[in-house]
Short mmCIF file of C-alpha atoms and ligand atoms in Angstrom, two decimals:
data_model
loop_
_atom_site.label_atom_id
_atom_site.label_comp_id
_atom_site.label_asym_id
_atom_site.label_seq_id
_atom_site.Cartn_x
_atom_site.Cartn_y
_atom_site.Cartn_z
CA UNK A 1 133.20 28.24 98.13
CA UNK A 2 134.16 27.37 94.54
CA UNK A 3 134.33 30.66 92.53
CA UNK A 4 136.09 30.99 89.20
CA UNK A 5 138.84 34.02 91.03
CA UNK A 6 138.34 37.39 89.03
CA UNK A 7 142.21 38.37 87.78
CA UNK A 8 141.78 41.38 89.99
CA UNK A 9 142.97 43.63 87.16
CA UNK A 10 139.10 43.43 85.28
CA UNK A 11 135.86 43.54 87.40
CA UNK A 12 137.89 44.96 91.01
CA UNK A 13 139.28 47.98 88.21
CA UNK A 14 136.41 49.47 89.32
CA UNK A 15 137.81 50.58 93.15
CA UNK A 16 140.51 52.46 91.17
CA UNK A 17 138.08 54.21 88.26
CA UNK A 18 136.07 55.06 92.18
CA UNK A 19 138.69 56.60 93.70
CA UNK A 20 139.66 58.69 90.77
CA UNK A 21 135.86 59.72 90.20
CA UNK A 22 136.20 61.64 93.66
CA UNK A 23 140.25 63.11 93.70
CA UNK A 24 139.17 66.25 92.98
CA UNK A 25 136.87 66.49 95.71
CA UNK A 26 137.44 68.54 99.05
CA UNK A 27 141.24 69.19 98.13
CA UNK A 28 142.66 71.53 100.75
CA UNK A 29 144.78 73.72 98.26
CA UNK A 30 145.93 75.56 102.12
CA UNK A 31 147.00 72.57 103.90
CA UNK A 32 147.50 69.85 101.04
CA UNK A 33 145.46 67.06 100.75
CA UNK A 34 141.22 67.00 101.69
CA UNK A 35 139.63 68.39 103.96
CA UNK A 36 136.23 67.18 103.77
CA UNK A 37 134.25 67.56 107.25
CA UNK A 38 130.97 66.15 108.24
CA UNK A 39 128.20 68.25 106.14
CA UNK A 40 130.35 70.13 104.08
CA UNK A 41 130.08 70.35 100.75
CA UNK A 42 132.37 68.14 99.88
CA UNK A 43 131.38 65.56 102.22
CA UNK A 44 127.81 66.14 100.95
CA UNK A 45 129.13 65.74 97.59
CA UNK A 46 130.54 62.25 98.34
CA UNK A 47 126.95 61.09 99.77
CA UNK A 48 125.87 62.38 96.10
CA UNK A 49 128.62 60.22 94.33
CA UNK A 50 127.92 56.80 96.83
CA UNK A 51 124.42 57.23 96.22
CA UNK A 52 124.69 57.85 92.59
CA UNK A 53 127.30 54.51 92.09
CA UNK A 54 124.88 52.41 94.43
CA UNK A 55 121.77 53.13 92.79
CA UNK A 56 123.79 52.15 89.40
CA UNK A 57 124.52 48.76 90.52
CA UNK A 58 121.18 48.21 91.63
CA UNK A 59 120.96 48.81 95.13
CA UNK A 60 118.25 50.54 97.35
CA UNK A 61 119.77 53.28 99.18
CA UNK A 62 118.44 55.39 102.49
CA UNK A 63 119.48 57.55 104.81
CA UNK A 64 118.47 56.69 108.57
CA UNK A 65 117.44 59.10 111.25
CA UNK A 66 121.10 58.84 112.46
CA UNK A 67 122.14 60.03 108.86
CA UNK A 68 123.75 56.85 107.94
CA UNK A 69 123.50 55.89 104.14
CA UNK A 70 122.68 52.03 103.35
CA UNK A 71 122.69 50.52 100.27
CA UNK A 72 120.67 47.35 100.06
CA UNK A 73 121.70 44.11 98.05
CA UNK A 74 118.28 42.78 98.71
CA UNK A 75 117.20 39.07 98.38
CA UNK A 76 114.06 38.50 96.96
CA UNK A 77 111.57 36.69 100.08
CA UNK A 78 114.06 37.88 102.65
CA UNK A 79 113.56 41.01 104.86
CA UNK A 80 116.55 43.19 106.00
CA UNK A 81 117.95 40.64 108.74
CA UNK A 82 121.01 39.03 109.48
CA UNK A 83 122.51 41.26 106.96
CA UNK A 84 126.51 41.42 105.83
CA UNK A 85 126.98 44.92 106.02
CA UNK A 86 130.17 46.73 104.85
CA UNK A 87 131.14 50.11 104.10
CA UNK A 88 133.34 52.72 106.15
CA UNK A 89 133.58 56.97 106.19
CA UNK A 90 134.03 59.80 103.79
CA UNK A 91 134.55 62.41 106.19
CA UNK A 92 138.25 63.54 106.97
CA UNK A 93 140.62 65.17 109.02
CA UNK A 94 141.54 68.42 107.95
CA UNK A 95 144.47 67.81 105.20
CA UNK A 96 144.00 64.03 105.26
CA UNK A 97 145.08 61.54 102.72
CA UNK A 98 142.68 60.56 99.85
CA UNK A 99 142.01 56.95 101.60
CA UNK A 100 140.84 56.84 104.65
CA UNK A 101 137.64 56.04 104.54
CA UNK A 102 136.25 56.26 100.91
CA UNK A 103 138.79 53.74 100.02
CA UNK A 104 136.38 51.41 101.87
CA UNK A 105 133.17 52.78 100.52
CA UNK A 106 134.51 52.24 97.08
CA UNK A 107 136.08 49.36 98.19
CA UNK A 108 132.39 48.19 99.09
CA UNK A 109 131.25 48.94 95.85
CA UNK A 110 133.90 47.87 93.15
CA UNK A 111 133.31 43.93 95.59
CA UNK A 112 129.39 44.11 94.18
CA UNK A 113 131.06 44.31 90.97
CA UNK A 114 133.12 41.60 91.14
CA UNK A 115 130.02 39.43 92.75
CA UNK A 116 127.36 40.45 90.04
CA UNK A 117 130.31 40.12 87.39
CA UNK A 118 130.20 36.10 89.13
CA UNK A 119 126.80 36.11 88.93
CA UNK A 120 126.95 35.49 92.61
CA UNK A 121 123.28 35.31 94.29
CA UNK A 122 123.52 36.81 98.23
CA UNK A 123 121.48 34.20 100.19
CA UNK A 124 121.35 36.93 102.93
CA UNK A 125 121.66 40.48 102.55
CA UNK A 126 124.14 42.69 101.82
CA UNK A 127 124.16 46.20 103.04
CA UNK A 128 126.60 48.96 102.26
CA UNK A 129 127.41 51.40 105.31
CA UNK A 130 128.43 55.23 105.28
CA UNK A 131 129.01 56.11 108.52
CA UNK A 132 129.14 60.79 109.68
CA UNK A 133 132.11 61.96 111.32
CA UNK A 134 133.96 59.03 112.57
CA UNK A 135 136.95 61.47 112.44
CA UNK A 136 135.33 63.83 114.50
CA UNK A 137 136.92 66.71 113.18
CA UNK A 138 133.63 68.99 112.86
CA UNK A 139 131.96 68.17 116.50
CA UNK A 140 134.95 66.73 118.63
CA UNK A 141 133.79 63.27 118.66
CA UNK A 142 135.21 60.36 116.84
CA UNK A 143 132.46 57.73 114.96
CA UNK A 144 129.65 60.15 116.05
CA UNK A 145 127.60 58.28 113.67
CA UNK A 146 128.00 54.64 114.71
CA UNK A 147 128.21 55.99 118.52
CA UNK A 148 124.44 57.56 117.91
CA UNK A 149 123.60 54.48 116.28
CA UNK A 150 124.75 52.35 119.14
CA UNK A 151 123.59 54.21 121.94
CA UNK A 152 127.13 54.83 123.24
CA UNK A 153 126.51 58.88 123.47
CA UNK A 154 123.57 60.19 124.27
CA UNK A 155 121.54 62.76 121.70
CA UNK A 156 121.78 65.30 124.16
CA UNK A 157 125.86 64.94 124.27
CA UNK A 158 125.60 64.95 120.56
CA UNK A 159 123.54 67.35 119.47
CA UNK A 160 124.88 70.01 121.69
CA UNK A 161 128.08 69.66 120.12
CA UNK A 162 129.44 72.77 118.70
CA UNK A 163 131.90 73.16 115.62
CA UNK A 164 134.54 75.51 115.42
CA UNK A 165 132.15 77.99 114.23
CA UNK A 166 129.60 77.58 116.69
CA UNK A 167 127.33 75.98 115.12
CA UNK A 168 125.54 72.97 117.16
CA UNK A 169 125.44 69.60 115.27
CA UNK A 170 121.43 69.47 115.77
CA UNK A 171 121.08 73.13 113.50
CA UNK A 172 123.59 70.78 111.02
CA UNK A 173 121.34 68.03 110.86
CA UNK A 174 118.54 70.65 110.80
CA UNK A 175 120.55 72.28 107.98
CA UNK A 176 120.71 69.23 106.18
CA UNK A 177 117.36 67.85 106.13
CA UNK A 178 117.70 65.71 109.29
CA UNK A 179 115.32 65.57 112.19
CA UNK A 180 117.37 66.49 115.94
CA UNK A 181 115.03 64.80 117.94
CA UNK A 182 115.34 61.76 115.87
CA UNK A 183 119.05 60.77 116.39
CA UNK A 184 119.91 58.23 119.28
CA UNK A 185 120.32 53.84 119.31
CA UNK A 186 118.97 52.44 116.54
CA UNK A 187 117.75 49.07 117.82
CA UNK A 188 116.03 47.39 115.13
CA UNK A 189 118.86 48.94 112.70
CA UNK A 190 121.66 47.00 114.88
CA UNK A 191 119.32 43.80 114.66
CA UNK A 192 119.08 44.05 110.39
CA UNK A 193 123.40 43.56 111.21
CA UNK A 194 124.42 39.69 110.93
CA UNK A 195 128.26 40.72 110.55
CA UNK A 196 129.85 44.39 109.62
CA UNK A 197 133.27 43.82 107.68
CA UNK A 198 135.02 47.32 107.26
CA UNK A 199 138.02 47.18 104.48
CA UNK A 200 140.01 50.35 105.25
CA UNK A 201 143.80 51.61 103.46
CA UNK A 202 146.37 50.37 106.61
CA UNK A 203 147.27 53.28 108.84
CA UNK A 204 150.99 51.63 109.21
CA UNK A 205 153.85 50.12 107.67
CA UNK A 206 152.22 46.80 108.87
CA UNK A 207 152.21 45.57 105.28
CA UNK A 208 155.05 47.06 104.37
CA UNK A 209 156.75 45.01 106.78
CA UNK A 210 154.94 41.80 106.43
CA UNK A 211 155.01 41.86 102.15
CA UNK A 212 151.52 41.65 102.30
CA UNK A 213 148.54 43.60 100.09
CA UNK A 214 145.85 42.30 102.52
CA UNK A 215 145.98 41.73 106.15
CA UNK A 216 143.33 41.67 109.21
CA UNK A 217 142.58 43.43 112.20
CA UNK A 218 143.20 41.57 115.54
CA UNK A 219 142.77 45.07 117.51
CA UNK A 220 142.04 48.49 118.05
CA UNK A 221 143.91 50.93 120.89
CA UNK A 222 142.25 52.17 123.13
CA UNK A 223 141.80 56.04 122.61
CA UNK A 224 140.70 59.25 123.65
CA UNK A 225 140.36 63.10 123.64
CA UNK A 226 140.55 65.83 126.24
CA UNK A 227 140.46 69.51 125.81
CA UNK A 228 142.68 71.68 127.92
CA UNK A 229 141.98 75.22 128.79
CA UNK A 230 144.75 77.17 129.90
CA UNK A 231 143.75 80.59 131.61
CA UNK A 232 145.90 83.74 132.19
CA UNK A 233 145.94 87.90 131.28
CA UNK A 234 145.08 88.99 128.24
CA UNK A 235 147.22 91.80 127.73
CA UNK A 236 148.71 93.96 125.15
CA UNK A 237 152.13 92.99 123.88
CA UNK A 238 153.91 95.91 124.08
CA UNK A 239 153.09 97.81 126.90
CA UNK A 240 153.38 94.57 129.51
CA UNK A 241 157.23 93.70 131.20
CA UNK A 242 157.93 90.35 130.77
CA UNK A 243 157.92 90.10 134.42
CA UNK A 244 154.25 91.35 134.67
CA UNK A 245 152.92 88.59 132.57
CA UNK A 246 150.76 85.61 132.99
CA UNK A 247 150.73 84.20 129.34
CA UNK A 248 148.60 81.21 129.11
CA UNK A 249 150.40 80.43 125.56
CA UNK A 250 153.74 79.83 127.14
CA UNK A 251 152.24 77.47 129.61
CA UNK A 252 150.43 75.69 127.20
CA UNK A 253 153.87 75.54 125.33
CA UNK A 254 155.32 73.54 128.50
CA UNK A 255 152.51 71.75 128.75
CA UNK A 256 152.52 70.28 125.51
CA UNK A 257 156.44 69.55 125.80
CA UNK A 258 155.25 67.77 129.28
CA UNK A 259 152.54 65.73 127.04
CA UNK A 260 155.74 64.12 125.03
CA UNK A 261 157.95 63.62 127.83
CA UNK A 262 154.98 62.15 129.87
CA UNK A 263 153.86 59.67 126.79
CA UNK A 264 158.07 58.66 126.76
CA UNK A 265 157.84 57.24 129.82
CA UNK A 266 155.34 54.50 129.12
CA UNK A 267 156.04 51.87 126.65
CA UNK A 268 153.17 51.83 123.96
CA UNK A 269 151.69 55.16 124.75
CA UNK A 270 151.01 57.76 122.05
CA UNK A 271 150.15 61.20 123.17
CA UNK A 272 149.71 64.21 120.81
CA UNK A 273 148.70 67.56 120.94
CA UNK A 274 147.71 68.68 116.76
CA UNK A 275 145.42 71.40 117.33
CA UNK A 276 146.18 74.49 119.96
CA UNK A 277 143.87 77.77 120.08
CA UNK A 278 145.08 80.84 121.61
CA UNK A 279 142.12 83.33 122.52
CA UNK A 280 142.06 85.71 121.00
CA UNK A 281 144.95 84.83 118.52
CA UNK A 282 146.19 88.41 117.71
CA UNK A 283 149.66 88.57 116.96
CA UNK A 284 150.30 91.91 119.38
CA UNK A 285 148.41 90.44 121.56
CA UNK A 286 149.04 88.09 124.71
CA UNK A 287 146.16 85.48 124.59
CA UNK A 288 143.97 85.52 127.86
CA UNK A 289 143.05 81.42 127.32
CA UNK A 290 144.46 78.90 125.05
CA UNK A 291 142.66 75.91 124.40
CA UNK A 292 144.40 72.61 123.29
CA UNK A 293 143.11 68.88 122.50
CA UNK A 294 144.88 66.25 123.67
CA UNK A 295 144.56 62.55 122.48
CA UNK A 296 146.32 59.64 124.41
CA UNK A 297 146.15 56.42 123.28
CA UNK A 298 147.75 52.72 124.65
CA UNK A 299 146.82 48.89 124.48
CA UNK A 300 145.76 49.31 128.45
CA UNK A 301 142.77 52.03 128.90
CA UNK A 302 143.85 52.01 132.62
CA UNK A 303 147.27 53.33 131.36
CA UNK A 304 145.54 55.72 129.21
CA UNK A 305 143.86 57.56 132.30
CA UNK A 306 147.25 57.38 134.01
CA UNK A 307 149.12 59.20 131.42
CA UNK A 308 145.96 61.79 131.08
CA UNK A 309 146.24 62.44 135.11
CA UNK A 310 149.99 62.47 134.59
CA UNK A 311 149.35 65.10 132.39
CA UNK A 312 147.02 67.04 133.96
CA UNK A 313 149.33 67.32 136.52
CA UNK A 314 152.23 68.42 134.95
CA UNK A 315 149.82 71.06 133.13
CA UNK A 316 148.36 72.49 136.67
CA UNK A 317 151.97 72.83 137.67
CA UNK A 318 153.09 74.45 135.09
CA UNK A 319 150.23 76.75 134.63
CA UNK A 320 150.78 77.88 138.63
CA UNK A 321 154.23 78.35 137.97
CA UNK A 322 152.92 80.97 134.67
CA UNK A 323 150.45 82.20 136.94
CA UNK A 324 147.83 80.41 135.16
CA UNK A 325 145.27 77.91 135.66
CA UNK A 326 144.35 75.13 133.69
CA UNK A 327 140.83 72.97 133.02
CA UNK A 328 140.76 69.37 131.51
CA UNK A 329 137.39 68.08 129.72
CA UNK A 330 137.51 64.93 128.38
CA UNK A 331 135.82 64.73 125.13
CA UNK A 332 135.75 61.00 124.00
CA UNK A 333 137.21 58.09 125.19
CA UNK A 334 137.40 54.00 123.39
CA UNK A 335 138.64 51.36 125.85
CA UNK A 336 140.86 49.15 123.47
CA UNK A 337 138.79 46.95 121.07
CA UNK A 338 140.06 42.95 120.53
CA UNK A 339 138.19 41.80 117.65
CA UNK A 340 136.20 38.49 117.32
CA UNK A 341 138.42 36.16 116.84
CA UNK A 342 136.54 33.60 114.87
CA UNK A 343 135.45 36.39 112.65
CA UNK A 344 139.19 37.75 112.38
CA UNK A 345 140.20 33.86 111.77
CA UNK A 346 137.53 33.57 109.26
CA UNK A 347 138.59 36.85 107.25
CA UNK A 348 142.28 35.28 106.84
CA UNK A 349 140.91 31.74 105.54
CA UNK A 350 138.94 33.74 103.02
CA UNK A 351 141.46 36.17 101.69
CA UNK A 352 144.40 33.86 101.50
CA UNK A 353 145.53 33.49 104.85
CA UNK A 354 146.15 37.05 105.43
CA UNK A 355 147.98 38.22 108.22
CA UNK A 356 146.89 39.67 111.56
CA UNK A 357 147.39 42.37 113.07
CA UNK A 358 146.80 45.93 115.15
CA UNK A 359 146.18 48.93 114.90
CA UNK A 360 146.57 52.28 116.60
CA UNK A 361 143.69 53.94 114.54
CA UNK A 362 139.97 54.21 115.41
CA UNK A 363 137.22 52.69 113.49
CA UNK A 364 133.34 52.55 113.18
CA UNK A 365 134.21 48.82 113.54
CA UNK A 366 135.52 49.42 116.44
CA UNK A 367 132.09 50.64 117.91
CA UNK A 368 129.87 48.47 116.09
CA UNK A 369 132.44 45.25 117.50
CA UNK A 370 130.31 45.61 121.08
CA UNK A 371 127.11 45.16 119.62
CA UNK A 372 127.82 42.57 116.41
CA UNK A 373 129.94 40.24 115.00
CA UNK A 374 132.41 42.63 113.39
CA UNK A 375 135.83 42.31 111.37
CA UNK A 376 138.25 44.53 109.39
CA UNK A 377 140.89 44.44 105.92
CA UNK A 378 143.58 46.45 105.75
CA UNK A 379 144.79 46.93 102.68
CA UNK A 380 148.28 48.28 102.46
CA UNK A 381 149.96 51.57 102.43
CA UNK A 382 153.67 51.56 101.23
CA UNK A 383 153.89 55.16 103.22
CA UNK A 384 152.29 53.73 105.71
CA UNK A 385 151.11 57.70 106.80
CA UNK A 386 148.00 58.68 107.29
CA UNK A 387 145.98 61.76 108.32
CA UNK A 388 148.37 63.66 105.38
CA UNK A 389 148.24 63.74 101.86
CA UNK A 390 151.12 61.07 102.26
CA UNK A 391 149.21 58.01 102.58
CA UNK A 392 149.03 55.83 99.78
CA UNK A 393 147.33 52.73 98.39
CA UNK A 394 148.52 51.73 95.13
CA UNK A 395 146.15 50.66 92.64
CA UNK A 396 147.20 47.02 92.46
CA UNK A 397 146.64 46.89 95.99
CA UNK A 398 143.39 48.40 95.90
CA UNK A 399 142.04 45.64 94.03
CA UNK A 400 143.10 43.12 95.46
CA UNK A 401 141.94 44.35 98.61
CA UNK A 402 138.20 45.02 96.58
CA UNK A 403 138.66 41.52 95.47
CA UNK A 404 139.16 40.24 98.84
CA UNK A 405 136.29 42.34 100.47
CA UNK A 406 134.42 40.01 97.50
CA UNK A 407 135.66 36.94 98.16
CA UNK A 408 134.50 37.56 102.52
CA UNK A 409 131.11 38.89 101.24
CA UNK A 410 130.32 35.62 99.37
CA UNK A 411 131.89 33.47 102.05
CA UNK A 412 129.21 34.90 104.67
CA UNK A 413 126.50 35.72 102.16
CA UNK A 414 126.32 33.00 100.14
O1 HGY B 1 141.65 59.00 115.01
C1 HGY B 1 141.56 57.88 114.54
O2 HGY B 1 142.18 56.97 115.02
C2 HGY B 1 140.68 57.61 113.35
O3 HGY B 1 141.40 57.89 112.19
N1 HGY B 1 139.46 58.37 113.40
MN1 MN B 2 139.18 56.11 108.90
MN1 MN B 3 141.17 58.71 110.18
#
């Protein structure tokens, strides 16, 4: 491919001017950082601003019966096949960092820049992707979107999903325009995919480490989430001895102390416990159940289930010991994700020979990888946190990375 390279500091400005369009949206004065979840108003307002900046560079954008946004780089004489489609999230965890996920989307969008800026002409396709709640942090489930999309949950699973408030994800998509009974695998939408390249800000010091702004995913762990329920007396906290108690919260507390130990003991395993719920959460009051999610994650899924029974275990024993009982529902679950390797391969040739490597954090990709060709970019993150208004991409970076997102695009689209 002969292109005359873009200094990255003109056209690929655009991924910074992007990102700064949208820093004031969904801050989380409370817990620092956004907080932005699937069909808020925030989120909502994101669709607004990617639809807005797509439509100004000339693509066709819709919203399909899954509630995934596409932008369309058409070709003139070619239908929507065999398209290069990239793109990420803009939902977030509660408190997240500013990056993950809409540094992709405007990642996406600053790289048509830099190709119309070339005057490049897309002999195939290209499709911009917004993907709902791949961080699952409304309805429980990570990359809801792309997993409706690819058949790997059902609509029924998904739509009786409740958030925190109740409220089932079909009377959201109701809510919001969308049709329930619509949602489920999109088979002619997975055959308009030729190749899905997701550019997303490095979850890692990976970077850091290696002195490099770009770099390429070889893998994904394997990942999942169970919800434990631990059971006991709801009582009233001054009028009940110590000895008469059977206080689910302190066997939860073990339990979650058991959940560290348990991960310790196998090399590669992550295990964390970030969100607890005592019912009913009054501060004179002993809870009668206390609810807490649990995600486990390591290289080998067959290790993963063997730290979640470990677990499980330690929790029943400790809740019998409390006088409490314990339930385990698993919630989601990603066996570990090895990427195409001609397509990873391919990625480094075109941006430079950037370096490989893994990572411990979910993707859409990671979904879509089973049923297309499918590749990420990292682009890097001197922090190297995530999921907290700590993590970082620095502008320089953030072109480059656009840049390089342009350079892949025109490699497979040209
Ligand atoms: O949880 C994850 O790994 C991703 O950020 N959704
Ligand atoms: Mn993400
Ligand atoms: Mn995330």
């Amino acid at each position: 491919m002969t292109t005359t390279p873009i200094p990255p500091s003109t056209t690929a400005q655009s991924v910074v001017s992007l990102m700064d369009s949208i820093a004031d949206v969904g801050r989380d004065t409370a817990r620092g950082g956004y907080s932005r979840p699937v069909y808020s108003t925030p989120e909502l307002d994101l669709r607004s601003w990617f639809v807005e900046a797509a439509e100004r560079r000339g693509l066709e954008v819709e919203t399909d019966r899954n509630g995934i946004l596409w932008a369309w780089w058409d070709v003139p004489g070619h239908d929507r096949t065999d398209a290069v489609v990239t793109g990420s999230h803009l939902d977030s965890v509660p408190g997240g960092g500013a990056y993950d996920g809409p540094l992709g989307v405007a990642s996406s969008l600053a790289a048509v820049d830099v190709l119309q800026q070339r005057g490049f002409a897309p002999s195939r396709p290209i499709a911009i992707a917004v993907f709902p709640e791949e961080e699952g942090s409304r309805f429980g489930v990570a990359c809801l979107g792309s997993r409706l999309f690819t058949g790997a949950i059902t609509p029924a699973k998904a739509l009786n999903l409740r958030d925190a408030e109740g409220s089932t994800f079909a009377d959201v998509l109701r809510a919001n325009g969308q049709d329930p009974a619509a949602v489920g695998v999109d088979r002619a939408g997975l055959e308009r995919i030729g190749l899905f390249l997701e550019l997303h800000v490095e979850q890692g010091r990976g970077l850091v480490d290696l002195d490099a702004p770009v770099g390429v995913a070889s893998s994904i762990l394997g990942h999942g989430r169970w919800r434990l329920s631990v059971s006991g007396q709801g009582n009233h906290a001054g009028t009940t001895l110590m000895a008469d108690r059977r206080d689910p919260m302190v066997a939860a507390a073990r339990a979650v102390v058991a959940v560290r130990d348990i991960a310790l003991l196998h090399e590669s395993a992550r295990a964390t416990v970030g969100r607890l719920t005592p019912v009913p959460g009054g501060t004179n009051v002993i809870a009668s159940r206390v609810d807490f999610w649990l995600d486990v994650r390591h290289p080998d899924d067959a290790v993963t289930a063997a730290v979640v029974e470990q677990i499980h275990a330690a929790a029943r024993a400790v809740a019998a010991e409390e006088g409490c009982t314990v339930d385990l529902v698993e919630e989601s679950l990603s066996a570990t994700v090895h990427f195409d390797t001609a397509v990873a391969t391919g990625l480094s040739a075109a941006t430079g020979g950037s370096p490989l490597l893994p990572t411990g954090a979910g993707h859409d990709a990671g979904v879509l990888s089973a049923h297309v060709p499918t590749g990420m970019l990292f682009v890097r993150n001197p922090t190297g946190v995530s999921h907290s208004p700590e993590e970082l991409c620095e502008d320089a970076d953030a072109r480059t990375g656009a840049v390089a997102l342009a350079d892949t695009l025109a490699v497979h689209a040209g």
